[in-house]
Amino acid sequence: MVVNLRQANQWPAALLLAILFLAIFILSGCQSETPKVHSYQGATMGTTFTVKWVSASPDKELNQMIDSALVGVNQSMSTYIPDSELSVLNRLGDNEVMQISEPLAYVLGLSQTISTQTQGAFDITVGPVVNLWGFGPSGRVVKAPSDELIASVQKRVGYQSIHLKGAEVSKSNNSYIDLSAVAKGYGVDVIAQLLEEHGISSYLVEIGGELRARGLKPDGKEWRIAIEAPGTAVERTIQRIIAVKDVGIATSGDYRNYFEENGVRFSHTIDPLTGRPINHRLASVTVLMPSCAEADALATAMMVMGPERGQSFAEKHNINALFIIKTDTGFEERMTSDFSNFLVM
Ligand code: ADP
Ligand code: MG
């Protein structure tokens, strides 16, 4: 049948107007429902953080919750806060028992597991040595400490001196705990959890270079992470870019936090077995693990192990990792067999 144009033209003007309004309403409604990347950043744990998440509208309340979650982690795990839960624990005498919070018990438990797994390359009781070398709350030094001093402080190191039973903890051997190598990663996990509790399933959380990514961006693509090329504390270039969907990522390096004496670089990563900063050719290691706390601790552990031991440890435990190693002329890369699956550059 042929459409009767005259009849169509005779539609009441009011009806046409109503349809027009409805169309505009639906379109604008759709627009405010379009998922976008929202972002919130600030300072925490002596560094910066950035949280990105995909949702239809921004949420100021979430920003405040992120802030207070980070304050909570710090107040529990920082050695820089004299009245933090950890500082109270550190002042405890040998064999005194303290009831600790669930988050602190979790991080101590995880740390002990990783110490066992890495045969002490990761060790949270390395704190006194960290402080001696000027990388703790007591401030910087410009000179390497004497062998005698290192030997005397080194005696206090050993993760077996932490005794954890549920939420009860005690220490022996005058030990002192430093969670700096795992707390940033744990903080990332806490924020990730907070976002998930708010129904957010696509996000990128970062604290001081330790990250966790989940889901896809609004353009349907995976989150992309730049891995820094080792350089100096000031100049920063990109070594690699990886695309990831549901993983924690941490990088340990000797190029950001160090001091130099007579041309020798002393890194903030300490080998708990020698009581000295690491001294090998591994410049950085990037580790992927389901949680960022694990990635953070294992990156520090592999940094201690060095290029060969680190890589065979990663292969043996099926951990995806990228190693950047100093050579006489520059740097070379090594990666575990599946790491290349994540590379986009
Ligand atoms: P990186 O990302 O370079 O590993 P982190 O911030 O994760 O750096 O951890 C380094 C910090 O951890 C040091 O500043 C020190 O406080 C502490 N630390 C150093 N060596 C060890 C170690 N072998 N095990 C556990 N913690 C360590
Ligand atoms: Mg670490």
PDB file of C-alpha atoms and ligand atoms in Angstrom, residues 80 120-126 130 135-136 178-182 184 208 210 251-254 257 268-272 296-297 299-301 303-304, ligand 1:
ATOM      1  CA  TYR A  80      56.768   6.402  60.343  1.00  0.00           C
ATOM      2  CA  GLY A 120      64.277 -15.289  53.750  1.00  0.00           C
ATOM      3  CA  ALA A 121      64.949 -13.046  50.724  1.00  0.00           C
ATOM      4  CA  PHE A 122      61.824 -11.190  51.821  1.00  0.00           C
ATOM      5  CA  ASP A 123      61.969 -10.572  55.555  1.00  0.00           C
ATOM      6  CA  ILE A 124      60.015  -7.927  57.461  1.00  0.00           C
ATOM      7  CA  THR A 125      62.427  -8.165  60.407  1.00  0.00           C
ATOM      8  CA  VAL A 126      65.115  -6.564  58.233  1.00  0.00           C
ATOM      9  CA  VAL A 130      67.018  -0.764  56.837  1.00  0.00           C
ATOM     10  CA  PHE A 135      66.120   4.074  54.591  1.00  0.00           C
ATOM     11  CA  GLY A 136      63.802   4.109  57.584  1.00  0.00           C
ATOM     12  CA  ASP A 178      59.192  -3.015  58.706  1.00  0.00           C
ATOM     13  CA  LEU A 179      56.232  -3.502  56.345  1.00  0.00           C
ATOM     14  CA  SER A 180      57.373  -0.952  53.742  1.00  0.00           C
ATOM     15  CA  ALA A 181      57.905  -3.624  51.080  1.00  0.00           C
ATOM     16  CA  VAL A 182      54.333  -4.931  51.273  1.00  0.00           C
ATOM     17  CA  LYS A 184      51.720  -0.185  49.492  1.00  0.00           C
ATOM     18  CA  GLY A 208      53.707   4.593  44.441  1.00  0.00           C
ATOM     19  CA  GLU A 210      52.295  -0.665  42.733  1.00  0.00           C
ATOM     20  CA  THR A 251      57.967  -3.247  40.403  1.00  0.00           C
ATOM     21  CA  SER A 252      61.070  -3.197  42.562  1.00  0.00           C
ATOM     22  CA  GLY A 253      64.074  -1.279  41.392  1.00  0.00           C
ATOM     23  CA  ASP A 254      67.439  -0.033  42.546  1.00  0.00           C
ATOM     24  CA  ASN A 257      65.612   5.093  46.346  1.00  0.00           C
ATOM     25  CA  HIS A 268      67.037   0.554  49.795  1.00  0.00           C
ATOM     26  CA  THR A 269      66.573  -3.159  49.081  1.00  0.00           C
ATOM     27  CA  ILE A 270      68.522  -5.051  51.723  1.00  0.00           C
ATOM     28  CA  ASP A 271      69.636  -8.661  51.540  1.00  0.00           C
ATOM     29  CA  PRO A 272      68.498  -9.946  54.947  1.00  0.00           C
ATOM     30  CA  ASP A 296      54.822  -6.146  46.062  1.00  0.00           C
ATOM     31  CA  ALA A 297      56.478  -8.557  48.499  1.00  0.00           C
ATOM     32  CA  ALA A 299      59.065  -8.098  43.665  1.00  0.00           C
ATOM     33  CA  THR A 300      61.183  -7.095  46.657  1.00  0.00           C
ATOM     34  CA  ALA A 301      62.144 -10.758  47.224  1.00  0.00           C
ATOM     35  CA  MET A 303      65.115  -8.011  43.711  1.00  0.00           C
ATOM     36  CA  VAL A 304      67.090  -9.509  46.597  1.00  0.00           C
TER      37      VAL A 304
HETATM   38  P1  ADP B   1      60.713  -1.745  45.950  1.00  0.00           P
HETATM   39  O1  ADP B   1      59.427  -1.454  45.235  1.00  0.00           O
HETATM   40  O2  ADP B   1      61.922  -1.135  45.330  1.00  0.00           O
HETATM   41  O3  ADP B   1      60.888  -3.183  46.387  1.00  0.00           O
HETATM   42  P2  ADP B   1      59.387  -1.351  48.266  1.00  0.00           P
HETATM   43  O4  ADP B   1      58.881  -0.011  48.625  1.00  0.00           O
HETATM   44  O5  ADP B   1      58.457  -2.410  47.868  1.00  0.00           O
HETATM   45  O6  ADP B   1      60.481  -1.033  47.248  1.00  0.00           O
HETATM   46  O7  ADP B   1      60.221  -1.976  49.467  1.00  0.00           O
HETATM   47  C1  ADP B   1      61.440  -1.421  49.876  1.00  0.00           C
HETATM   48  C2  ADP B   1      61.397  -1.163  51.360  1.00  0.00           C
HETATM   49  O8  ADP B   1      61.182  -2.401  52.031  1.00  0.00           O
HETATM   50  C3  ADP B   1      62.706  -0.629  51.901  1.00  0.00           C
HETATM   51  O9  ADP B   1      62.705   0.785  51.933  1.00  0.00           O
HETATM   52  C4  ADP B   1      62.749  -1.234  53.286  1.00  0.00           C
HETATM   53  O10 ADP B   1      61.975  -0.449  54.169  1.00  0.00           O
HETATM   54  C5  ADP B   1      62.065  -2.571  53.112  1.00  0.00           C
HETATM   55  N1  ADP B   1      62.974  -3.675  52.741  1.00  0.00           N
HETATM   56  C6  ADP B   1      64.209  -3.607  52.211  1.00  0.00           C
HETATM   57  N2  ADP B   1      64.696  -4.825  51.969  1.00  0.00           N
HETATM   58  C7  ADP B   1      63.745  -5.708  52.347  1.00  0.00           C
HETATM   59  C8  ADP B   1      63.658  -7.134  52.348  1.00  0.00           C
HETATM   60  N3  ADP B   1      64.647  -7.898  51.898  1.00  0.00           N
HETATM   61  N4  ADP B   1      62.515  -7.697  52.817  1.00  0.00           N
HETATM   62  C9  ADP B   1      61.499  -6.939  53.275  1.00  0.00           C
HETATM   63  N5  ADP B   1      61.534  -5.604  53.311  1.00  0.00           N
HETATM   64  C10 ADP B   1      62.638  -4.983  52.841  1.00  0.00           C
END
